[in-house]
Short mmCIF file of C-alpha atoms in Angstrom, two decimals:
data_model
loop_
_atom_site.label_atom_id
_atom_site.label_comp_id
_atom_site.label_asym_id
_atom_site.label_seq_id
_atom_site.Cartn_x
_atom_site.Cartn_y
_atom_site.Cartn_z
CA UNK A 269 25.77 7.52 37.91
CA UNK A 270 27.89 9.55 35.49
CA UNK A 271 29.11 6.25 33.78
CA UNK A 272 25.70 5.38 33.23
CA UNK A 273 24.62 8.53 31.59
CA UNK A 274 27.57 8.04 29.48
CA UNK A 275 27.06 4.60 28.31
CA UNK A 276 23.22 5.47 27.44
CA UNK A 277 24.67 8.51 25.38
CA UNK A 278 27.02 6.34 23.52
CA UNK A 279 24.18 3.83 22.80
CA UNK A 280 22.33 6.67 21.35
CA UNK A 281 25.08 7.55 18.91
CA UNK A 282 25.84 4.03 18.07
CA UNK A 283 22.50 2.98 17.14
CA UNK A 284 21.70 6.22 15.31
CA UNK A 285 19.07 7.16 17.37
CA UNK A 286 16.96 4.26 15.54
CA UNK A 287 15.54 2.83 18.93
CA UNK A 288 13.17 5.54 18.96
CA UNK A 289 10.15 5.98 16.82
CA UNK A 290 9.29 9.00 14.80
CA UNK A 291 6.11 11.15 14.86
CA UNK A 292 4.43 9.76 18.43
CA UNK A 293 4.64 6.21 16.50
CA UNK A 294 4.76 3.22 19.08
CA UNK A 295 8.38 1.61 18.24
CA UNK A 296 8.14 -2.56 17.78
CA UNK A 297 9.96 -5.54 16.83
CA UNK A 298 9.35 -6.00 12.57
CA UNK A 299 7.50 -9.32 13.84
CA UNK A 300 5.14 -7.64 16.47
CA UNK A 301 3.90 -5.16 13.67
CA UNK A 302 0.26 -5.75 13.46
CA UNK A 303 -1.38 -7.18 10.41
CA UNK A 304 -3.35 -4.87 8.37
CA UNK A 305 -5.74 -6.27 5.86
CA UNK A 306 -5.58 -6.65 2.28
CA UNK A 307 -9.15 -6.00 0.43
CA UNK A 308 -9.13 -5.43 -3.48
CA UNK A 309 -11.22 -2.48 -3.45
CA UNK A 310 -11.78 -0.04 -6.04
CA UNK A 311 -8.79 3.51 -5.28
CA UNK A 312 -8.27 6.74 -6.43
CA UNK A 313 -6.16 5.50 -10.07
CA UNK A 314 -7.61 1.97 -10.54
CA UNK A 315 -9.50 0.97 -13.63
CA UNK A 316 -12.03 -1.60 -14.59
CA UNK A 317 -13.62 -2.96 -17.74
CA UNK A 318 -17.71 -2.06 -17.59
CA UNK A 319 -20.19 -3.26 -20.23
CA UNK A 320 -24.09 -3.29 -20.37
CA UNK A 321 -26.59 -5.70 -21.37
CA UNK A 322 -30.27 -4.92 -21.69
CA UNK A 323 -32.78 -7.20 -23.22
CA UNK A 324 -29.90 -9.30 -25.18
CA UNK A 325 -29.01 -5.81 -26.33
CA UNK A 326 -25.59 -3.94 -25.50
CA UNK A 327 -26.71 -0.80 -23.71
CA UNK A 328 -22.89 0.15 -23.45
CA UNK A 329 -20.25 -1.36 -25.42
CA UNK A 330 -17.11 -2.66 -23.02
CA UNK A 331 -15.25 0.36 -21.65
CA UNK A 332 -12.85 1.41 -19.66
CA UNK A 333 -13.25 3.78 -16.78
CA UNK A 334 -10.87 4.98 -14.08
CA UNK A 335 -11.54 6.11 -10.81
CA UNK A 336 -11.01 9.90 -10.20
CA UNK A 337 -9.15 11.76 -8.02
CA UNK A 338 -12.33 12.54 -6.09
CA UNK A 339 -13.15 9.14 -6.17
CA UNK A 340 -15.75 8.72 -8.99
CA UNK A 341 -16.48 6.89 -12.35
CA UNK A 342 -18.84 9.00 -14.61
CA UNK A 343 -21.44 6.82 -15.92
CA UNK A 344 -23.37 7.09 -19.37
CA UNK A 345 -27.07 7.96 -18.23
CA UNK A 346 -26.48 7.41 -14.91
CA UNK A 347 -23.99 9.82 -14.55
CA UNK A 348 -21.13 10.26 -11.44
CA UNK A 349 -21.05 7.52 -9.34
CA UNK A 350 -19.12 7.68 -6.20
CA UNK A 351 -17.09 3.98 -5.74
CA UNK A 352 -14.11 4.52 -3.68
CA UNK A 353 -13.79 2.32 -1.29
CA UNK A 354 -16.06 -0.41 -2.69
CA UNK A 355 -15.21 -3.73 -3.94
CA UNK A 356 -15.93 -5.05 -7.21
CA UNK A 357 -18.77 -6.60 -6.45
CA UNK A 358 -20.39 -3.67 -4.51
CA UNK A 359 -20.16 -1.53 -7.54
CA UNK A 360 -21.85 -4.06 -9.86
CA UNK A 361 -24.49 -3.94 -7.57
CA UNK A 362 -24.56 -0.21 -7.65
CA UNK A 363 -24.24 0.03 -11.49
CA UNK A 364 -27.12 -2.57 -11.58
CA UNK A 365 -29.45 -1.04 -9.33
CA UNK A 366 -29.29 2.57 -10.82
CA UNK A 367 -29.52 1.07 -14.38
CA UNK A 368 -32.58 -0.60 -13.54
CA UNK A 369 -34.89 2.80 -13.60
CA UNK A 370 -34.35 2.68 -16.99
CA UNK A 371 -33.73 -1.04 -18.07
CA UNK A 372 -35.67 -3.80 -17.37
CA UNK A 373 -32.49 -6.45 -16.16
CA UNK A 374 -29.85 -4.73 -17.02
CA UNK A 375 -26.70 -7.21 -17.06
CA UNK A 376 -23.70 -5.28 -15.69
CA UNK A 377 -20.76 -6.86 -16.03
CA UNK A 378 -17.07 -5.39 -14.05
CA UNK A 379 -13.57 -6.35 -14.34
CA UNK A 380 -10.62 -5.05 -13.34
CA UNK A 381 -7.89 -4.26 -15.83
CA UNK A 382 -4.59 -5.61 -14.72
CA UNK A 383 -1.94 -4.13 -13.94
CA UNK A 384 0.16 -5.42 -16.94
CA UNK A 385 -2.42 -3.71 -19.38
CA UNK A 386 -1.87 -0.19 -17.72
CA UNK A 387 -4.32 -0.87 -14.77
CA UNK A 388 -3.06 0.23 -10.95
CA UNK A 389 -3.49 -2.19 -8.07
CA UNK A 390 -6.71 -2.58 -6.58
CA UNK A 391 -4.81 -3.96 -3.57
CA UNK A 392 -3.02 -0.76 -2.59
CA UNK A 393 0.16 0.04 -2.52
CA UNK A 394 3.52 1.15 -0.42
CA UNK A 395 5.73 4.29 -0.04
CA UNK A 396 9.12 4.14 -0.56
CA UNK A 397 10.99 7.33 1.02
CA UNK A 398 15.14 7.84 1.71
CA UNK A 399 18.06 6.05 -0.14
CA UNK A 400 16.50 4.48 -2.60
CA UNK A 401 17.25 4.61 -6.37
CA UNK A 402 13.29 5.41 -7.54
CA UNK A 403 11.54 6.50 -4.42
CA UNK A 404 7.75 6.48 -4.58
CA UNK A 405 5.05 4.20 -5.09
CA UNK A 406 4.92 0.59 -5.42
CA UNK A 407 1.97 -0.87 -6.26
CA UNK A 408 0.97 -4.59 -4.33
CA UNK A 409 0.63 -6.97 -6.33
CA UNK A 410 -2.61 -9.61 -6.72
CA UNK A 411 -0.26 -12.25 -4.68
CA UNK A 412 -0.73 -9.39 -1.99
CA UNK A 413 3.13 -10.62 -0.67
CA UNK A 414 5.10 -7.71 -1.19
CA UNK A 415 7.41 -7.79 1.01
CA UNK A 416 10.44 -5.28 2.35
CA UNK A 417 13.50 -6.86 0.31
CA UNK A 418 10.64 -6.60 -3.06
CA UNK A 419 9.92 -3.17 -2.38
CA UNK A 420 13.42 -1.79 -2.12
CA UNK A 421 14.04 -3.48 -5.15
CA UNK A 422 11.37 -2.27 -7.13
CA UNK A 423 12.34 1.28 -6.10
CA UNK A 424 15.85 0.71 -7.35
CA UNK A 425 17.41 -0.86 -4.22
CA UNK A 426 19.38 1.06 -1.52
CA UNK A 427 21.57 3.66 -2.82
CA UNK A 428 25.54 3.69 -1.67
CA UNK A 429 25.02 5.89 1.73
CA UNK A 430 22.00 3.90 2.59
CA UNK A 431 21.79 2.68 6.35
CA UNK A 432 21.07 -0.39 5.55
CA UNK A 433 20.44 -1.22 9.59
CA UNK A 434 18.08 1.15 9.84
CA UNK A 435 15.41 0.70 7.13
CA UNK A 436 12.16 1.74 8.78
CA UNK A 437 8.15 0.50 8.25
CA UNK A 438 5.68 2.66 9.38
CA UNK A 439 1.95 1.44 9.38
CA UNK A 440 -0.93 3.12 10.26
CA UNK A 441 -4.18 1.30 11.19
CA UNK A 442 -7.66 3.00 10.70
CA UNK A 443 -8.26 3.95 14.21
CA UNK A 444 -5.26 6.31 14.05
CA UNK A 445 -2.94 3.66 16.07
CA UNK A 446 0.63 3.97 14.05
CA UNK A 447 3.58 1.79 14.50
CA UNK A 448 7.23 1.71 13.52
CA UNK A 449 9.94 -1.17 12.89
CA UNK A 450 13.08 -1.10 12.07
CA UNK A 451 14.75 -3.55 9.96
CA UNK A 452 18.24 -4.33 9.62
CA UNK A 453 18.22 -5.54 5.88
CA UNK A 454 21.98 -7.04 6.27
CA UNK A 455 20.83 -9.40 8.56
CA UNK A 456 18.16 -10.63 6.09
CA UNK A 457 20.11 -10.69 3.13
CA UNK A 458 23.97 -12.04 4.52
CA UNK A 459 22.25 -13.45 7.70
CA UNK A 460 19.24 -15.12 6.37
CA UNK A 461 16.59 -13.55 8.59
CA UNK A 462 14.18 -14.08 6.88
CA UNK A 463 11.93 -13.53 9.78
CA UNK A 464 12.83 -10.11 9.33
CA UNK A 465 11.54 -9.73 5.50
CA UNK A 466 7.99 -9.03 6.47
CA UNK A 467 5.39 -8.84 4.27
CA UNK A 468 3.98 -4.77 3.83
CA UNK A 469 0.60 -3.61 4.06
CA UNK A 470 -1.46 -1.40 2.26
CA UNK A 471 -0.13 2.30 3.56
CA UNK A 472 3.11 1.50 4.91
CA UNK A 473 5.81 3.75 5.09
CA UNK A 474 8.97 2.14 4.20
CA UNK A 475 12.03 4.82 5.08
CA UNK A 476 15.46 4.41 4.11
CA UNK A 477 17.37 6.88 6.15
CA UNK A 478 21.10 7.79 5.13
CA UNK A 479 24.03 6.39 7.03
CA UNK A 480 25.40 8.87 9.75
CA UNK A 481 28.89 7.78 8.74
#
């Protein structure tokens, strides 16, 4: 019995404690993570392109608005309109419907401004915690197939005392449910577990913990 206890302690240290998940998360395999799904939706940061036509004549010249913290676009005439949450399409119909008490028509026309003009991701974006050279945000991009090896590298890659066994995902679905993975990033990139390279969700978590030697 007492060689038992003392192998399962010794497992513990070995492993870094990584078997376990943190903050009542249920621990999986990276490939038994459940999908989350990616809707471009207007966020909190994002901005879009409005104009409006009325009668062949521009009732507002092409703009550009951004959403606000509190999740609204102010509106000539029309005023505050709360969008978060909507897509693209949903707003238009918004826009158009509220112009209409005072335009007969109205032609509303919404784009969003991409990210390579200054725009933020309508798709959402990760969090990059731990070791990592630029922790912080990183934005999905429209191919929506951001992935961990592209994240890390967008926040600067794994700094020198990274644990680069125990890189961890976090993802938490909308009923509350949250799950963990850990990754072991040398097997992806010496081993070519690829497998292992999932693709990230809107949300995630992606930890980089230090080594503990």
């Amino acid at each position: 019995m007492r060689r038992w206890f003392w192998l399962c302690i010794g497992i513990v240290l070995v492993c870094g404690c990584e078997m376990f998940a943190t903050d009542g998360a249920e621990m999986v395999a990276p490939q038994a993570l459940k999908p989350g799904v990616i809707v471009p939706q207007l966020r909190v940061g994002v901005k879009v392109r409005i104009s409006v036509v009325a009668s062949g004549e521009p009732v507002m010249e092409e703009t550009v608005k951004e959403v606000s913290a509190s999740g609204d676009i102010v509106m000539p005439l029309i005023r505050q309109v709360h969008c978060v949450g909507m897509t693209i399409e949903a707003f238009q119909d918004e826009l158009t419907k509220r112009y209409k008490e005072f335009y007969v028509d109205p032609l509303v026309s919404v784009y969003y401004v991409p990210m390579n003009e200054g725009g933020s991701s309508p798709y959402g974006s990760v969090l990059v915690t731990g070791c990592v050279g630029h922790p912080g945000v990183v934005s999905i991009p429209p191919t929506c197939d951001l992935t961990v090896m592209q994240a890390l590298q967008l926040a600067g890659g794994m700094g020198q005392w990274a644990n680069v066994n125990g890189v961890r995902v976090t993802r938490t679905f909308a009923d509350g449910v949250r799950q963990q993975a850990v990754i072991d990033t040398e097997r992806i990139g010496r081993r070519g577990a690829a497998e292992l390279n999932i693709r990230l969700m809107p949300g995630d978590v992606l930890d980089v913990p230090e080594s503990n030697w």
